[in-house]
Coordinates of C-alpha atoms and ligand atoms in Angstrom, one line a residue:
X1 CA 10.5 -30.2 -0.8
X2 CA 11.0 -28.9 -4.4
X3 CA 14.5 -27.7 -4.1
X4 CA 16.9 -26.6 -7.0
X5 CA 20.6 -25.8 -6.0
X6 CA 22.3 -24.1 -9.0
X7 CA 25.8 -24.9 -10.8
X8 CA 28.2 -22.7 -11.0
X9 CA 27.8 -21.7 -14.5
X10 CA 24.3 -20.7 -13.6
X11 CA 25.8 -18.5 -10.9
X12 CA 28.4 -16.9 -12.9
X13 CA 26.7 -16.6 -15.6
X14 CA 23.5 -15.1 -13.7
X15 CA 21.5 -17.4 -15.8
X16 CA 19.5 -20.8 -15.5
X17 CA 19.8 -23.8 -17.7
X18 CA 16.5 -24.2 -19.6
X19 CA 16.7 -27.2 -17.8
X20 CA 16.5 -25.9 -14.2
X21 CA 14.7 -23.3 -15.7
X22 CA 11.7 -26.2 -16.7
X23 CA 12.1 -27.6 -13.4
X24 CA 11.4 -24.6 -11.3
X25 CA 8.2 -24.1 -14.0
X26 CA 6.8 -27.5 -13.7
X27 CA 7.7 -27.6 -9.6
X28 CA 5.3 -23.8 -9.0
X29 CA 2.1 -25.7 -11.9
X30 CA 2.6 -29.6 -10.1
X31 CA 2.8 -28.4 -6.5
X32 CA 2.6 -24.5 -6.3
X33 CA 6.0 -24.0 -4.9
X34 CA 9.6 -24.0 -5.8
X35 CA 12.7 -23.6 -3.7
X36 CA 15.8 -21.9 -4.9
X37 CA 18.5 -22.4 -2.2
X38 CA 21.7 -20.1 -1.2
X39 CA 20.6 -17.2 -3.6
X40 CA 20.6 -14.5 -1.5
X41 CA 24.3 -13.1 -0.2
X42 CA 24.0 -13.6 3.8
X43 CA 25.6 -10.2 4.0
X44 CA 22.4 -8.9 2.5
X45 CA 20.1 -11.0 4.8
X46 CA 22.0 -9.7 7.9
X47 CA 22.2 -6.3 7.2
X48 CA 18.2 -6.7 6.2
X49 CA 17.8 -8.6 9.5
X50 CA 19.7 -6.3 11.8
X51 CA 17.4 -3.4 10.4
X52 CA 13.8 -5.7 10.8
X53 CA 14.7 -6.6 14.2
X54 CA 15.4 -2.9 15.1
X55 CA 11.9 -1.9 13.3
X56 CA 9.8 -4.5 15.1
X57 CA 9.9 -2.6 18.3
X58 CA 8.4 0.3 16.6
X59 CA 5.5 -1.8 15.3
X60 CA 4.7 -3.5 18.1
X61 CA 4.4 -0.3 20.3
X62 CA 1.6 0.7 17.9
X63 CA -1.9 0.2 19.6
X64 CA -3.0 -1.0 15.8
X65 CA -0.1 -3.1 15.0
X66 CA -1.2 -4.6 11.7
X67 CA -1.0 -8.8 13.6
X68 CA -2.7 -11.1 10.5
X69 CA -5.2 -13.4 11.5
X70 CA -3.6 -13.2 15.6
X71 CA -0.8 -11.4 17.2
X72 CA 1.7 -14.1 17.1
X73 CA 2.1 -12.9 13.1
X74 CA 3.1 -9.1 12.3
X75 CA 3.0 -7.1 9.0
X76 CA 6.4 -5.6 8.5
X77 CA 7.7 -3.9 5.3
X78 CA 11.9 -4.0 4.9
X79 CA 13.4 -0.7 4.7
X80 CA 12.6 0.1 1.0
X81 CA 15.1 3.0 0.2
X82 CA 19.0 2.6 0.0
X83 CA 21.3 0.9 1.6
X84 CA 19.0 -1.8 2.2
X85 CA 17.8 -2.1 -1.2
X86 CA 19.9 -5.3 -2.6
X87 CA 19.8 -6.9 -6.2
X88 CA 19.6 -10.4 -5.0
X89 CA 16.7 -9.8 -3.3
X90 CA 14.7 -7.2 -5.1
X91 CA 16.0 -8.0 -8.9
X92 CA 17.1 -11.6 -8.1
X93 CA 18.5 -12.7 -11.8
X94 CA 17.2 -16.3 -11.3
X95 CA 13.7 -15.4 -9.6
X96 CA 13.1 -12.9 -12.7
X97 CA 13.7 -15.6 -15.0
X98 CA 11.2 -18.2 -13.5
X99 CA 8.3 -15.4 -13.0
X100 CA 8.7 -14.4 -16.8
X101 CA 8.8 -17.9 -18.0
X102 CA 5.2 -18.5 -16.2
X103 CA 3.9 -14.9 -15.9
X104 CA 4.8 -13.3 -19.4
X105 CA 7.1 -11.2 -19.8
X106 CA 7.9 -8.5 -17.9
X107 CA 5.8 -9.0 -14.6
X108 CA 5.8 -6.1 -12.4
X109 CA 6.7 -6.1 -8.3
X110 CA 3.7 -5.6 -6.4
X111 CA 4.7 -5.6 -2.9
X112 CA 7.4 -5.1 -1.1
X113 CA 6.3 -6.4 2.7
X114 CA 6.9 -9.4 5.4
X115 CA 6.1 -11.3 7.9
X116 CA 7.4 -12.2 11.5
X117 CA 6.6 -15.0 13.4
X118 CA 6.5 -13.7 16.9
X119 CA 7.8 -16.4 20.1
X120 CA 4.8 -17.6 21.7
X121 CA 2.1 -17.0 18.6
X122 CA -0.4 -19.1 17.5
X123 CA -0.7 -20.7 14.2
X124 CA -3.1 -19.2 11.8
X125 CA -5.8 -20.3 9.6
X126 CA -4.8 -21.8 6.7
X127 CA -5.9 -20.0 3.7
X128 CA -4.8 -18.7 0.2
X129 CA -3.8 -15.2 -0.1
X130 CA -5.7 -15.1 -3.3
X131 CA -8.8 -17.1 -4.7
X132 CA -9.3 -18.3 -7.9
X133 CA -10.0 -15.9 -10.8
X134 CA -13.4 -16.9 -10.8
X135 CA -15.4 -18.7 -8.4
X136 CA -16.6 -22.7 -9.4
X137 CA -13.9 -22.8 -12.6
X138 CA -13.8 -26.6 -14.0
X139 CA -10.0 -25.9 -14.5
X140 CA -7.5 -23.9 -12.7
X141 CA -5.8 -20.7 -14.5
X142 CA -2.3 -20.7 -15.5
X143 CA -1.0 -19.0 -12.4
X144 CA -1.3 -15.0 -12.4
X145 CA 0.9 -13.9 -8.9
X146 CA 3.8 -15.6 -7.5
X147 CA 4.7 -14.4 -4.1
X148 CA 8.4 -14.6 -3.2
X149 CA 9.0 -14.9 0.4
X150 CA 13.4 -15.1 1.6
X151 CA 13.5 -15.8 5.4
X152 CA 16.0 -13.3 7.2
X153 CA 16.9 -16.3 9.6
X154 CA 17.0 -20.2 9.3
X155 CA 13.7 -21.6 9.1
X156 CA 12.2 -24.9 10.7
X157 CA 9.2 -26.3 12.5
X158 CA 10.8 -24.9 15.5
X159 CA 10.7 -21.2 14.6
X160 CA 7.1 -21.2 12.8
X161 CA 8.4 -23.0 9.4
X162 CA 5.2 -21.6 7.2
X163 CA 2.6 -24.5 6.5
X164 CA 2.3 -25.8 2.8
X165 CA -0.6 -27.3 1.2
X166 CA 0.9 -28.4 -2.0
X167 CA -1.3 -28.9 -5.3
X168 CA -4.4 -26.5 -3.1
X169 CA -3.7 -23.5 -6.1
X170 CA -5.1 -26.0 -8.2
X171 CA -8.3 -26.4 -6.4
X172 CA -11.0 -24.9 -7.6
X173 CA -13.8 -26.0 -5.5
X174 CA -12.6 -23.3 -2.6
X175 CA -13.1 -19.8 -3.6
X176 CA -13.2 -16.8 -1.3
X177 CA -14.9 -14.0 -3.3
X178 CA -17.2 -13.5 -0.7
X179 CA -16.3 -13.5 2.7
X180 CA -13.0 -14.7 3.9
X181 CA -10.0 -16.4 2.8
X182 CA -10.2 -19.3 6.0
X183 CA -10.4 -22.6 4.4
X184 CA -13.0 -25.0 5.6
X185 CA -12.3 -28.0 7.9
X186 CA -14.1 -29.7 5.0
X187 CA -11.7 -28.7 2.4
X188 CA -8.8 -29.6 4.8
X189 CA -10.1 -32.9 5.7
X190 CA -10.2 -33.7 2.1
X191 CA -6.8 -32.8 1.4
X192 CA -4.6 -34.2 4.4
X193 CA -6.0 -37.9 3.2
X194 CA -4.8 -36.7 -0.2
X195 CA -1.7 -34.4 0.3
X196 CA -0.7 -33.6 3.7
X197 CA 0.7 -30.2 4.5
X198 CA 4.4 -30.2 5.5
X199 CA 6.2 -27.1 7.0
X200 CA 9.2 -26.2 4.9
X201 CA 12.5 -25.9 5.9
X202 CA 14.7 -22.8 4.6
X203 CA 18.1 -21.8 5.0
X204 CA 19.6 -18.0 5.2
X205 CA 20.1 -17.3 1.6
X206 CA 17.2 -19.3 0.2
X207 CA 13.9 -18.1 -1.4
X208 CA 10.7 -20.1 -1.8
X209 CA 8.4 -18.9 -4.5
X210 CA 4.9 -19.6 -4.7
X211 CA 1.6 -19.5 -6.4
X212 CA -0.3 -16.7 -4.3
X213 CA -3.7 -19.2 -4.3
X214 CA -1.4 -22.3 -2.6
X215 CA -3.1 -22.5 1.0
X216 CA -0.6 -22.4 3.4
X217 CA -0.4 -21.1 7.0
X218 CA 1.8 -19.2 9.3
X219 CA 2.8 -21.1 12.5
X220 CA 4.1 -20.8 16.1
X221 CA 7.1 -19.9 16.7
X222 CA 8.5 -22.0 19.4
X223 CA 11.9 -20.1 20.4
X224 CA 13.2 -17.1 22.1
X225 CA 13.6 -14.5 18.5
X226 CA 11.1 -13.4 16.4
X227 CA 11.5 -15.1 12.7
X228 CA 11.6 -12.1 10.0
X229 CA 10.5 -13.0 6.3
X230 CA 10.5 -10.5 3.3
X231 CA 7.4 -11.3 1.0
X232 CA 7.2 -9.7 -2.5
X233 CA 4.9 -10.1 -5.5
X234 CA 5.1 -10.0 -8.9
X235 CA 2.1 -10.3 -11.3
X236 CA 1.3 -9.4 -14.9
X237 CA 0.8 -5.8 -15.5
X238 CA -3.1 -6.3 -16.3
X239 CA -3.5 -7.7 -11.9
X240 CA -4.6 -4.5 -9.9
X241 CA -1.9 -4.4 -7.4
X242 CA -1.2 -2.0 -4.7
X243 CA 1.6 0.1 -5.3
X244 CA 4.8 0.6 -3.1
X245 CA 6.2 3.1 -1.7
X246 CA 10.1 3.2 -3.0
X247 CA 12.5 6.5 -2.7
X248 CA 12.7 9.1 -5.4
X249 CA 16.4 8.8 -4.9
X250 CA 16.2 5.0 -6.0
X251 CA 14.2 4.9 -9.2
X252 CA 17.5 4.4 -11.0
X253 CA 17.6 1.0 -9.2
X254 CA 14.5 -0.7 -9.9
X255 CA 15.3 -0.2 -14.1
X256 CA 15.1 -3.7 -15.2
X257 CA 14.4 -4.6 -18.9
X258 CA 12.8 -7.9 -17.8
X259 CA 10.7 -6.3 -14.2
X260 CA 8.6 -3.2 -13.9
X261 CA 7.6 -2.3 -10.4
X262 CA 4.3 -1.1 -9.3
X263 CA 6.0 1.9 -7.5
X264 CA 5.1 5.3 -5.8
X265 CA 7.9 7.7 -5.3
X266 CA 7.8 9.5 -2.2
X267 CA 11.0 11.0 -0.4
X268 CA 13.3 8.5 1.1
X269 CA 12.3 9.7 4.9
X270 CA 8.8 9.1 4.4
X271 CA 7.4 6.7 7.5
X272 CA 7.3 3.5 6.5
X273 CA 6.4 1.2 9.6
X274 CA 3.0 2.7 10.2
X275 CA 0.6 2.0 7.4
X276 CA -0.4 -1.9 7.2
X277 CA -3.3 -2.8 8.8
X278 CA -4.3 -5.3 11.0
X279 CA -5.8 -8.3 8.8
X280 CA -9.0 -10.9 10.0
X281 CA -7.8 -10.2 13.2
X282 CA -8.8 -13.0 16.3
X283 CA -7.4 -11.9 19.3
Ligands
AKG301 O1 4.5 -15.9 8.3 C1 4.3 -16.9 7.6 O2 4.9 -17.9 7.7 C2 3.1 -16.8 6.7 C3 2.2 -15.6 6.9 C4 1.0 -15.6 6.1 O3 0.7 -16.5 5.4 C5 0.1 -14.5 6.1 O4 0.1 -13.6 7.0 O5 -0.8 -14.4 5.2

């Protein structure tokens, strides 16, 4: 796995050498992923945790839980007003600093969701959450979203470890800009002589970032608890994102001189468990 730990005068000095800095660029163009481990305060992922956990009873007593691609995978967005809103996960210093260096500057936050791997689930299809700009390019982009996903628990093979397929963003013979984003045995076949998947492994405190067109896929979760995940984007301010719904209260917060966020600023008791949708559903 592409995994940076950082030195201490990165952590106290919130700031990555340009040599780690190169590394993590090079990792997300070579392979479409980069791991930044212990990055996260734990005290954050708990209380984040505690809260997900809570919420996921809620979503799964709605008739249209929003379950992607089968019900063994559920849609769930954090908490997104205070005291759940945390700095190392929503304005991480060192994530910031990688999406500038291969977005531009000043990429904006364009979601602010998750995942959870229910016990007993199937594994999905593996696809990319995004196709190529434009469909039969002879060379890939630069990449233009990098979703940032921090598990809220340890992470392995065991628990539905998500499935990687690294170099795929790179692959411009699969597009998806009509019909859906399920890549072809055909494709598959091509790449597990080539590349073979791997799930990753991730500790509390890590985060993996990614380029959104890397296929990957989310897997069974083989224990007794449900494996929470927060996934956010950020993207240049010329991608048509969604916007999220953040607190009124909290726009102080999200004032970052190096990222914007897509935002829409409702009050901080507005519902926020009950508007994904259900996504290529199978059940
Ligand atoms: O939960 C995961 O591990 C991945 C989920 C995913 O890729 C998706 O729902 O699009």
């Amino acid at each position: 796995m592409n995994t940076l730990s950082l030195s201490e005068h990165e952590w106290s000095d919130k700031q990555l050498t340009p040599q780690t800095l190169e590394s993590a660029v090079r990792f997300l163009w070579d392979d479409g992923y980069v791991v930044l481990k212990n990055v996260v305060s734990l005290s954050h992922i708990d209380i984040l945790k505690k809260r997900t956990l809570e919420d996921l009873e809620t979503i799964l007593a709605r008739p249209d839980a929003p379950f992607n691609f089968n019900t063994g995978n559920v849609q769930q967005d954090p908490p997104p007003f205070a005291p759940f809103l945390f700095e190392d996960v929503l304005l991480n210093p060192f994530v910031i600093q990688i999406s500038n260096a291969v977005l531009g500057p000043r990429p904006l936050l364009g979601m602010y969701s998750g995942n959870t791997a229910l016990p007993g689930g199937n594994r999905q299809p593996v696809h990319p959450d995004t196709s190529q700009l434009w469909p039969d390019l002879q060379h890939p982009t630069p990449a233009f979203v990098l979703v940032i996903n921090i598990p809220l628990v340890d992470v392995d093979a065991r628990n539905g470890g998500t499935e990687f397929w690294p170099g795929t963003h790179h692959d411009t013979s699969f597009s998806f800009h009509q019909g859906a984003p399920r890549v072809e045995e055909k494709h598959l076949a091509q790449w597990r002589t080539k590349r073979p998947p791997f799930q990753v492994e991730l500790s509390r405190g890590d985060i993996v970032m990614r380029d959104i067109r890397m296929w990957h896929a989310g897997m069974p979760n083989q224990t007794e608890e449900p494996r929470p995940m927060i996934a956010m984007t950020h993207a240049p301010a010329w991608w048509a994102s969604g916007e999220v719904a953040f607190a009124r209260q909290d726009q102080e917060f999200f004032c970052h001189p190096d990222l914007g966020v897509r935002a829409r600023w409702v009050e901080a008791n507005t519902d926020y468990l009950h508007h994904n949708v259900a996504y290529d559903l199978q059940r």
